Short mmCIF file of C-alpha atoms in Angstrom, two decimals:
data_model
loop_
_atom_site.label_atom_id
_atom_site.label_comp_id
_atom_site.label_asym_id
_atom_site.label_seq_id
_atom_site.Cartn_x
_atom_site.Cartn_y
_atom_site.Cartn_z
CA UNK L 760 126.51 84.41 86.49
CA UNK L 761 125.12 80.88 86.31
CA UNK L 762 125.98 78.83 83.23
CA UNK L 763 123.21 77.54 80.98
CA UNK L 764 123.45 73.97 82.27
CA UNK L 765 123.68 75.11 85.89
CA UNK L 766 120.60 77.30 85.52
CA UNK L 767 118.76 74.51 83.74
CA UNK L 768 119.58 72.03 86.51
CA UNK L 769 118.58 74.53 89.20
CA UNK L 770 115.33 75.28 87.40
CA UNK L 771 114.45 71.60 86.95
CA UNK L 772 115.36 70.81 90.56
CA UNK L 773 113.45 73.86 91.74
CA UNK L 774 110.42 72.89 89.68
CA UNK L 775 110.47 69.37 91.11
CA UNK L 776 110.80 70.46 94.75
CA UNK L 777 108.29 73.25 94.26
CA UNK L 778 105.90 70.69 92.78
CA UNK L 779 106.45 68.38 95.76
CA UNK L 780 105.78 71.23 98.17
CA UNK L 781 102.75 72.62 96.36
CA UNK L 782 101.16 69.25 95.60
CA UNK L 783 101.86 68.01 99.12
CA UNK L 784 100.48 71.15 100.74
CA UNK L 785 97.45 71.25 98.49
CA UNK L 786 96.79 67.57 99.15
CA UNK L 787 96.93 68.07 102.91
CA UNK L 788 94.70 71.15 102.72
CA UNK L 789 92.37 69.40 100.31
CA UNK L 790 91.94 66.34 102.52
CA UNK L 791 91.49 68.59 105.54
CA UNK L 792 88.88 70.59 103.68
CA UNK L 793 87.01 67.40 102.72
CA UNK L 794 86.63 66.51 106.38
CA UNK L 795 85.77 70.06 107.44
CA UNK L 796 83.19 70.42 104.66
CA UNK L 797 81.29 67.51 106.19
CA UNK L 798 81.66 68.77 109.76
CA UNK L 799 80.91 72.45 109.14
CA UNK L 800 78.11 74.30 107.37
CA UNK L 801 78.40 76.58 104.31
CA UNK L 802 77.74 79.56 106.61
CA UNK L 803 80.93 78.75 108.57
CA UNK L 804 82.98 79.08 105.39
CA UNK L 805 81.06 82.30 104.66
CA UNK L 806 82.69 83.92 107.68
CA UNK L 807 86.24 83.17 106.56
CA UNK L 808 85.44 84.25 103.01
CA UNK L 809 84.10 87.60 104.20
CA UNK L 810 87.31 88.36 106.07
CA UNK L 811 89.63 87.29 103.24
CA UNK L 812 89.75 90.61 101.40
CA UNK L 813 90.75 92.59 104.52
CA UNK L 814 93.57 90.21 105.38
CA UNK L 815 94.77 89.90 101.78
CA UNK L 816 94.90 93.66 101.20
CA UNK L 817 96.76 94.18 104.48
CA UNK L 818 99.30 91.55 103.52
CA UNK L 819 99.97 93.27 100.19
CA UNK L 820 100.84 96.54 101.95
CA UNK L 821 103.03 94.72 104.46
CA UNK L 822 105.11 93.08 101.74
CA UNK L 823 105.17 96.31 99.73
CA UNK L 824 106.24 94.47 96.58
CA UNK L 825 109.72 94.36 98.08
CA UNK L 826 109.99 90.58 97.92
CA UNK L 827 109.59 90.74 94.15
CA UNK L 828 112.11 93.59 94.05
CA UNK L 829 114.68 91.48 95.91
CA UNK L 830 114.19 88.59 93.48
CA UNK L 831 114.39 90.85 90.43
CA UNK L 832 117.51 92.66 91.68
CA UNK L 833 120.67 91.01 90.41
CA UNK L 834 122.71 91.13 93.63
CA UNK L 835 120.75 92.31 96.70
CA UNK L 836 122.89 93.12 99.73
CA UNK L 837 122.47 92.06 103.34
CA UNK L 838 121.42 95.65 104.03
CA UNK L 839 118.62 95.24 101.47
CA UNK L 840 117.34 92.09 103.17
CA UNK L 841 117.45 93.60 106.67
CA UNK L 842 115.72 96.78 105.52
CA UNK L 843 112.87 94.79 103.99
CA UNK L 844 112.58 92.64 107.12
CA UNK L 845 112.04 95.62 109.42
CA UNK L 846 109.68 97.25 106.93
CA UNK L 847 107.54 94.10 106.96
CA UNK L 848 107.50 93.88 110.75
CA UNK L 849 106.56 97.52 111.36
CA UNK L 850 103.83 97.58 108.72
CA UNK L 851 102.41 94.27 109.93
CA UNK L 852 101.96 95.78 113.40
CA UNK L 853 100.38 98.93 111.98
CA UNK L 854 97.93 97.02 109.81
CA UNK L 855 96.98 94.66 112.60
CA UNK L 856 96.11 97.71 114.68
CA UNK L 857 94.03 99.03 111.80
CA UNK L 858 92.15 95.74 111.41
CA UNK L 859 91.54 95.63 115.16
CA UNK L 860 90.02 99.10 114.98
CA UNK L 861 87.76 98.50 111.96
CA UNK L 862 86.55 95.05 113.09
CA UNK L 863 83.22 96.42 114.45
CA UNK L 864 82.55 98.20 111.14
CA UNK L 865 83.26 95.00 109.19
CA UNK L 866 80.85 93.04 111.39
CA UNK L 867 78.21 95.74 110.90
CA UNK L 868 78.72 95.78 107.11
CA UNK L 869 78.01 92.05 106.83
CA UNK L 870 75.50 92.09 109.70
CA UNK L 871 77.38 89.27 111.44
CA UNK L 872 78.56 90.14 115.00
CA UNK L 873 80.90 87.12 115.15
CA UNK L 874 83.13 88.72 112.52
CA UNK L 875 84.38 91.33 115.01
CA UNK L 876 86.28 88.95 117.31
CA UNK L 877 87.20 86.68 114.41
CA UNK L 878 88.94 89.46 112.48
CA UNK L 879 90.78 90.61 115.60
CA UNK L 880 92.06 87.12 116.30
CA UNK L 881 92.86 86.03 112.74
CA UNK L 882 94.55 89.35 112.06
CA UNK L 883 97.43 88.21 114.31
CA UNK L 884 98.49 86.08 111.32
CA UNK L 885 99.79 89.27 109.65
CA UNK L 886 102.38 89.85 112.38
CA UNK L 887 103.40 86.19 112.44
CA UNK L 888 103.83 86.03 108.66
CA UNK L 889 105.93 89.22 108.58
CA UNK L 890 108.77 87.19 110.14
CA UNK L 891 108.69 84.80 107.17
CA UNK L 892 108.57 87.05 104.10
CA UNK L 893 112.29 87.79 103.74
CA UNK L 894 113.27 84.23 104.61
CA UNK L 895 110.99 82.93 101.86
CA UNK L 896 112.29 85.49 99.38
CA UNK L 897 115.92 84.61 100.11
CA UNK L 898 115.27 80.89 99.62
CA UNK L 899 113.42 81.61 96.37
CA UNK L 900 116.27 83.82 95.18
CA UNK L 901 118.68 80.96 95.88
CA UNK L 902 116.18 78.55 94.23
CA UNK L 903 116.26 76.44 97.40
CA UNK L 904 112.75 75.07 97.03
CA UNK L 905 113.43 71.92 99.03
CA UNK L 906 113.36 73.83 102.33
CA UNK L 907 110.24 75.71 101.25
CA UNK L 908 108.49 72.46 100.30
CA UNK L 909 109.16 70.79 103.65
CA UNK L 910 108.06 73.86 105.58
CA UNK L 911 104.83 74.27 103.58
CA UNK L 912 103.72 70.69 104.10
CA UNK L 913 104.56 70.65 107.79
CA UNK L 914 102.68 73.91 108.41
CA UNK L 915 99.61 72.69 106.53
CA UNK L 916 99.61 69.43 108.50
CA UNK L 917 99.89 71.28 111.80
CA UNK L 918 96.92 73.46 110.88
CA UNK L 919 94.90 70.37 110.05
CA UNK L 920 95.70 68.75 113.39
CA UNK L 921 94.11 71.75 115.11
CA UNK L 922 91.15 72.37 112.80
CA UNK L 923 89.54 68.94 112.67
CA UNK L 924 89.39 68.26 116.45
CA UNK L 925 87.99 71.76 117.02
CA UNK L 926 85.34 71.21 114.33
CA UNK L 927 84.39 67.91 115.94
CA UNK L 928 83.92 69.71 119.26
CA UNK L 929 81.55 72.23 117.67
CA UNK L 930 83.75 75.33 117.34
CA UNK L 931 82.48 76.01 113.81
CA UNK L 932 84.26 78.80 111.93
CA UNK L 933 86.71 79.25 114.82
CA UNK L 934 88.33 75.95 113.86
CA UNK L 935 89.31 77.57 110.53
CA UNK L 936 90.77 80.59 112.33
CA UNK L 937 92.80 78.39 114.67
CA UNK L 938 94.09 76.40 111.70
CA UNK L 939 95.38 79.54 109.94
CA UNK L 940 97.18 80.81 113.06
CA UNK L 941 98.75 77.44 113.84
CA UNK L 942 99.99 76.98 110.26
CA UNK L 943 101.52 80.48 110.29
CA UNK L 944 103.39 79.84 113.55
CA UNK L 945 104.82 76.50 112.40
CA UNK L 946 105.68 78.09 109.07
CA UNK L 947 107.84 80.77 110.70
CA UNK L 948 109.50 78.45 113.21
CA UNK L 949 110.56 76.03 110.48
CA UNK L 950 111.83 78.79 108.21
CA UNK L 951 114.06 80.22 110.93
CA UNK L 952 115.26 76.72 111.73
CA UNK L 953 116.07 75.86 108.10
CA UNK L 954 117.55 79.18 107.01
CA UNK L 955 120.82 80.55 108.38
CA UNK L 956 119.94 84.14 107.45
CA UNK L 957 119.27 86.56 110.31
CA UNK L 958 118.58 90.30 110.04
CA UNK L 959 121.32 92.67 111.06
CA UNK L 960 120.55 95.76 113.15
CA UNK L 961 120.55 97.95 110.05
CA UNK L 962 117.91 99.88 108.13
CA UNK L 963 118.53 102.01 105.05
CA UNK L 964 116.12 104.53 103.55
CA UNK L 965 118.35 104.61 100.47
CA UNK L 966 118.00 100.85 100.04
CA UNK L 967 114.25 101.07 100.61
CA UNK L 968 113.93 103.81 97.99
CA UNK L 969 115.91 101.81 95.44
CA UNK L 970 113.82 98.69 95.98
CA UNK L 971 110.62 100.72 95.81
CA UNK L 972 111.48 101.92 92.31
CA UNK L 973 110.42 98.44 91.20
CA UNK L 974 108.71 97.09 94.33
CA UNK L 975 106.34 100.04 94.72
CA UNK L 976 104.85 99.34 91.33
CA UNK L 977 104.62 95.66 92.22
CA UNK L 978 102.76 96.68 95.39
CA UNK L 979 100.18 98.68 93.44
CA UNK L 980 99.89 95.90 90.86
CA UNK L 981 99.43 93.26 93.57
CA UNK L 982 96.91 95.48 95.34
CA UNK L 983 94.83 95.77 92.18
CA UNK L 984 95.08 92.00 91.68
CA UNK L 985 94.12 91.24 95.27
CA UNK L 986 91.16 93.62 95.29
CA UNK L 987 89.92 92.11 92.06
CA UNK L 988 90.44 88.50 93.21
CA UNK L 989 88.59 89.05 96.49
CA UNK L 990 85.89 91.29 95.06
CA UNK L 991 83.82 88.27 94.04
CA UNK L 992 83.76 86.99 97.61
CA UNK L 993 82.87 90.41 99.00
CA UNK L 994 79.95 90.83 96.58
CA UNK L 995 78.68 87.27 97.04
CA UNK L 996 78.89 87.58 100.83
CA UNK L 997 77.03 90.90 100.90
CA UNK L 998 74.56 90.70 98.02
CA UNK L 999 73.50 87.06 97.82
CA UNK L 1000 71.79 84.81 100.41
CA UNK L 1001 73.73 83.21 103.25
CA UNK L 1002 75.62 80.10 102.21
CA UNK L 1003 76.35 81.18 98.64
CA UNK L 1004 79.82 82.39 99.58
CA UNK L 1005 80.46 79.04 101.23
CA UNK L 1006 79.44 77.21 98.04
CA UNK L 1007 81.68 79.53 96.01
CA UNK L 1008 84.62 79.01 98.38
CA UNK L 1009 84.37 75.22 98.15
CA UNK L 1010 84.22 75.39 94.35
CA UNK L 1011 87.20 77.74 94.36
CA UNK L 1012 89.21 75.54 96.72
CA UNK L 1013 88.64 72.48 94.56
CA UNK L 1014 89.59 74.38 91.41
CA UNK L 1015 92.70 75.72 93.13
CA UNK L 1016 94.10 72.23 93.69
CA UNK L 1017 95.16 71.85 90.03
CA UNK L 1018 95.07 75.45 88.78
CA UNK L 1019 96.61 77.49 91.57
CA UNK L 1020 98.88 74.60 92.49
CA UNK L 1021 100.36 74.42 89.00
CA UNK L 1022 100.39 78.19 88.58
CA UNK L 1023 102.12 78.80 91.92
CA UNK L 1024 104.82 76.30 90.98
CA UNK L 1025 105.27 78.13 87.69
CA UNK L 1026 105.36 81.52 89.42
CA UNK L 1027 107.75 80.45 92.17
CA UNK L 1028 110.31 78.92 89.79
CA UNK L 1029 110.03 80.77 86.48
CA UNK L 1030 110.21 84.31 87.91
CA UNK L 1031 113.76 83.93 89.30
CA UNK L 1032 114.74 81.74 86.31
CA UNK L 1033 113.46 84.29 83.76
CA UNK L 1034 115.02 87.12 85.77
CA UNK L 1035 118.43 85.47 85.41
CA UNK L 1036 117.94 85.52 81.62
CA UNK L 1037 116.79 89.13 81.36
CA UNK L 1038 119.96 90.10 79.45
CA UNK L 1039 119.69 87.18 77.01
CA UNK L 1040 116.44 87.70 75.03
CA UNK L 1041 116.90 84.70 72.73
CA UNK L 1042 117.29 82.22 75.58
CA UNK L 1043 114.47 83.90 77.45
CA UNK L 1044 112.09 83.52 74.49
CA UNK L 1045 113.07 79.87 74.06
CA UNK L 1046 112.48 79.18 77.74
CA UNK L 1047 109.11 80.93 77.77
CA UNK L 1048 107.87 79.07 74.69
CA UNK L 1049 108.93 75.68 76.05
CA UNK L 1050 107.32 76.43 79.41
CA UNK L 1051 104.09 77.61 77.79
CA UNK L 1052 103.73 74.50 75.64
CA UNK L 1053 104.74 72.03 78.33
CA UNK L 1054 102.32 73.48 80.88
CA UNK L 1055 99.42 73.81 78.43
CA UNK L 1056 99.89 70.15 77.52
CA UNK L 1057 99.07 69.31 81.16
CA UNK L 1058 96.67 72.07 82.18
CA UNK L 1059 94.16 71.96 79.30
CA UNK L 1060 93.18 68.28 79.62
CA UNK L 1061 93.10 68.52 83.41
CA UNK L 1062 90.56 71.35 83.31
CA UNK L 1063 88.37 69.73 80.65
CA UNK L 1064 88.21 66.47 82.59
CA UNK L 1065 87.22 68.29 85.78
CA UNK L 1066 84.40 70.07 83.95
CA UNK L 1067 83.09 66.71 82.74
CA UNK L 1068 83.13 64.96 86.12
CA UNK L 1069 82.24 68.00 88.27
CA UNK L 1070 78.86 66.81 89.57
CA UNK L 1071 79.78 63.32 90.83
CA UNK L 1072 83.17 64.58 92.03
CA UNK L 1073 81.77 67.31 94.29
CA UNK L 1074 78.97 65.08 95.58
CA UNK L 1075 81.43 62.32 96.38
CA UNK L 1076 83.97 64.58 98.04
CA UNK L 1077 81.79 67.02 99.96
CA UNK L 1078 78.35 65.43 100.17
CA UNK L 1079 75.04 66.25 98.52
CA UNK L 1080 74.58 69.48 100.54
CA UNK L 1081 77.32 71.07 98.39
CA UNK L 1082 75.60 70.36 95.04
CA UNK L 1083 75.10 74.08 94.41
CA UNK L 1084 78.88 74.37 94.01
CA UNK L 1085 78.91 72.25 90.81
CA UNK L 1086 78.19 74.95 88.18
CA UNK L 1087 80.35 77.43 90.11
CA UNK L 1088 83.21 74.95 89.86
CA UNK L 1089 82.70 74.34 86.13
CA UNK L 1090 82.80 78.04 85.31
CA UNK L 1091 85.93 78.49 87.43
CA UNK L 1092 87.58 75.64 85.50
CA UNK L 1093 86.84 77.41 82.21
CA UNK L 1094 88.66 80.40 83.65
CA UNK L 1095 91.43 78.10 84.88
CA UNK L 1096 92.23 76.95 81.35
CA UNK L 1097 94.12 80.19 80.72
CA UNK L 1098 95.37 80.94 84.24
CA UNK L 1099 98.80 79.32 83.98
CA UNK L 1100 99.55 80.97 80.64
CA UNK L 1101 98.65 84.34 82.16
CA UNK L 1102 101.07 83.63 85.02
CA UNK L 1103 103.90 82.90 82.58
CA UNK L 1104 103.20 86.05 80.58
CA UNK L 1105 103.16 88.18 83.71
CA UNK L 1106 106.45 86.67 84.92
CA UNK L 1107 108.16 87.61 81.67
CA UNK L 1108 107.23 91.27 82.19
CA UNK L 1109 108.31 91.24 85.84
CA UNK L 1110 111.55 89.38 85.16
CA UNK L 1111 112.60 92.06 82.66
CA UNK L 1112 112.17 94.70 85.38
CA UNK L 1113 109.37 96.44 83.46
CA UNK L 1114 107.63 97.62 86.61
CA UNK L 1115 105.81 100.54 85.02
CA UNK L 1116 104.53 98.45 82.12
CA UNK L 1117 103.46 95.68 84.50
CA UNK L 1118 101.64 98.17 86.69
CA UNK L 1119 99.79 99.78 83.78
CA UNK L 1120 98.58 96.50 82.30
CA UNK L 1121 97.57 95.12 85.72
CA UNK L 1122 95.49 98.21 86.44
CA UNK L 1123 94.00 98.07 82.94
CA UNK L 1124 93.04 94.41 83.30
CA UNK L 1125 91.53 94.87 86.74
CA UNK L 1126 89.55 97.97 85.84
CA UNK L 1127 88.08 96.01 82.93
CA UNK L 1128 87.48 93.04 85.22
CA UNK L 1129 85.75 95.05 87.93
CA UNK L 1130 83.56 96.70 85.31
CA UNK L 1131 82.55 93.29 83.91
CA UNK L 1132 81.84 91.91 87.39
CA UNK L 1133 79.64 94.88 88.33
CA UNK L 1134 77.78 94.40 85.06
CA UNK L 1135 77.59 90.62 85.41
CA UNK L 1136 76.22 90.68 88.97
CA UNK L 1137 73.04 92.21 87.58
CA UNK L 1138 72.33 88.73 86.22
CA UNK L 1139 72.96 86.95 89.50
CA UNK L 1140 75.87 84.93 90.76
CA UNK L 1141 76.26 83.14 87.41
CA UNK L 1142 76.59 86.45 85.62
CA UNK L 1143 79.31 87.42 88.09
CA UNK L 1144 81.21 84.16 87.56
CA UNK L 1145 81.00 84.35 83.76
CA UNK L 1146 82.28 87.92 83.93
CA UNK L 1147 85.27 86.65 85.93
CA UNK L 1148 85.96 83.98 83.30
CA UNK L 1149 85.73 86.53 80.48
CA UNK L 1150 88.25 88.74 82.30
CA UNK L 1151 90.80 85.90 82.36
CA UNK L 1152 90.73 85.65 78.56
CA UNK L 1153 90.83 89.42 78.07
CA UNK L 1154 93.89 89.42 80.34
CA UNK L 1155 95.58 86.88 78.08
CA UNK L 1156 95.18 89.09 75.02
CA UNK L 1157 96.55 92.10 76.91
CA UNK L 1158 99.52 90.17 78.34
CA UNK L 1159 100.39 88.57 75.02
CA UNK L 1160 100.17 91.91 73.20
CA UNK L 1161 102.73 93.38 75.59
CA UNK L 1162 105.07 90.38 75.28
CA UNK L 1163 104.97 90.65 71.50
CA UNK L 1164 106.82 93.94 71.90
CA UNK L 1165 109.11 92.74 74.70
CA UNK L 1166 110.24 89.31 73.44
CA UNK L 1167 108.38 88.83 70.14
CA UNK L 1168 105.91 86.36 71.66
CA UNK L 1169 102.48 87.74 70.85
CA UNK L 1170 98.90 86.52 70.65
CA UNK L 1171 99.06 84.57 67.40
CA UNK L 1172 102.40 82.98 68.20
CA UNK L 1173 101.15 81.84 71.60
CA UNK L 1174 97.86 80.56 70.19
CA UNK L 1175 99.85 78.72 67.55
CA UNK L 1176 101.92 77.06 70.28
CA UNK L 1177 99.02 75.99 72.53
CA UNK L 1178 96.02 75.77 70.19
CA UNK L 1179 96.65 72.14 69.28
CA UNK L 1180 96.61 71.14 72.95
CA UNK L 1181 93.26 72.84 73.52
CA UNK L 1182 91.70 71.20 70.44
CA UNK L 1183 93.05 67.83 71.55
CA UNK L 1184 91.74 68.31 75.09
CA UNK L 1185 88.26 69.37 73.92
CA UNK L 1186 88.03 66.54 71.36
CA UNK L 1187 89.05 63.98 74.00
CA UNK L 1188 86.46 65.53 76.32
CA UNK L 1189 83.66 65.19 73.76
CA UNK L 1190 84.47 61.50 73.29
CA UNK L 1191 84.67 60.89 77.04
CA UNK L 1192 81.48 62.78 77.85
CA UNK L 1193 79.56 61.07 75.03
CA UNK L 1194 80.57 57.59 76.16
CA UNK L 1195 79.67 58.47 79.75
CA UNK L 1196 76.18 59.53 78.67
CA UNK L 1197 75.62 56.16 76.98
CA UNK L 1198 76.70 53.99 79.91
CA UNK L 1199 73.82 52.56 82.04
CA UNK L 1200 75.90 52.58 85.23
CA UNK L 1201 75.94 54.27 88.62
CA UNK L 1202 77.13 57.87 88.45
CA UNK L 1203 80.31 57.14 90.44
CA UNK L 1204 81.22 54.19 88.22
CA UNK L 1205 80.73 56.39 85.16
CA UNK L 1206 83.03 58.99 86.75
CA UNK L 1207 85.71 56.35 87.34
CA UNK L 1208 85.45 55.15 83.74
CA UNK L 1209 85.72 58.74 82.48
CA UNK L 1210 88.77 59.41 84.67
CA UNK L 1211 90.50 56.39 83.12
CA UNK L 1212 89.21 56.92 79.57
CA UNK L 1213 89.98 60.62 79.15
CA UNK L 1214 93.78 60.55 79.66
CA UNK L 1215 93.97 57.35 77.59
CA UNK L 1216 92.30 59.04 74.62
CA UNK L 1217 94.30 62.25 75.08
CA UNK L 1218 97.69 60.53 75.37
CA UNK L 1219 96.94 58.17 72.47
CA UNK L 1220 96.12 61.10 70.21
CA UNK L 1221 99.21 62.96 71.43
CA UNK L 1222 101.34 59.95 70.54
CA UNK L 1223 99.76 59.62 67.11
CA UNK L 1224 100.49 63.30 66.51
CA UNK L 1225 104.07 62.78 67.78
CA UNK L 1226 103.90 65.68 70.21
CA UNK L 1227 107.26 66.75 71.60
CA UNK L 1228 105.75 67.51 75.04
CA UNK L 1229 104.66 63.88 75.47
CA UNK L 1230 108.21 62.76 74.76
CA UNK L 1231 109.57 65.29 77.28
CA UNK L 1232 107.32 64.08 80.11
CA UNK L 1233 107.88 60.43 79.19
CA UNK L 1234 111.63 61.03 79.35
CA UNK L 1235 111.39 62.70 82.77
CA UNK L 1236 109.34 59.80 84.16
CA UNK L 1237 111.69 57.21 82.64
CA UNK L 1238 114.77 58.92 84.11
CA UNK L 1239 113.10 59.09 87.52
CA UNK L 1240 112.50 55.33 87.54
CA UNK L 1241 116.05 54.62 86.37
CA UNK L 1242 117.44 56.70 89.25
CA UNK L 1243 115.49 54.58 91.70
#
């Protein structure tokens, strides 16, 4: 078993390399998307958005929750890894065949004939990615995030090198399909190059059954999460006029740069770290509280600032034709305020091996969420988006209520830990927004001033209040410079 210092060092190193990989990958994808948003039309992004739910659901069944089961299991064997590998490969082939067969029905449902060949081509990604799932899981289990970071960035860059020239030559939505396939191929090739693990010619039903005792519940939980996450896109693509899904996708992609980027780093590193502490509840609670406060200190001000500068930011990045995305983006950022905390809460439950509890609360949250979305869509796309935001906060109360029983970290204790950061972020936002309204300058100059002013106000107030989190981040930055 890893010592406290060893685990701490591995976690910090993992967090840093995961951050490098996620930020680097998101930056590459973000810059690529900026170019593609100017070359393509909203309707082109509609096509990819309409196919997302079918590919995402298929991928959940292929993984079967077994990756999470391997991470949660204390000492998985080589037989476990090989069994999961062959499971992934077989199910990927089966689900690709299923997608190939239903492609005409999908095209008919959306009344877009081009979706039939697009789904059949992009579906190949499922088979390609099945060769990577166990490799990724093994590297995560070992907390070797350096290899994962390099591979992620290289794959994203390769996809970009294909997408932009194709968009320039008028291939439209097909340039996005080609990008996804290219990135998946490079992803797998690099993983097999970097990792020494290879599957043995073994498969065990006993091993599969044991892993499914936890992984099966993770599968159902992930399925509920995926259906819920992609439901918005399905409804927008079917119910609302052409282009709206494209506007939503661009708003979502921009919001995902800080929110999903930070949350995925948290998920990738804290799950195995928390799992290693599952038999030490005191250390686990301490680690969860520190993580919650440190991440809220960063996430809250980031989201508030993005809400303030949303209009000039989207116009500057994507062009005036994407102006409809502005309010979509702002509502998504309100939802994003709580996203990282929800990820941490969920990882605590998973790391303790509470598969049944995790499954029940995921289903409960998503049933509530789907009900709110179906109600909200009666009031148009804004009603749908506000329903999604409300679901995020309801999820927090459910997650925190469960963790009060598991590790004594409930709603009021969590709000007590992060409430000051939210108040500070909102107060800094009010000052920044008010000053921006008074300035008789060009909208982009005002945005620049607000980008500089907001963190200055926030950090000054944090220093005056002598916040521990500011000292932690200052120390990390100082040490980094000293090492150089």
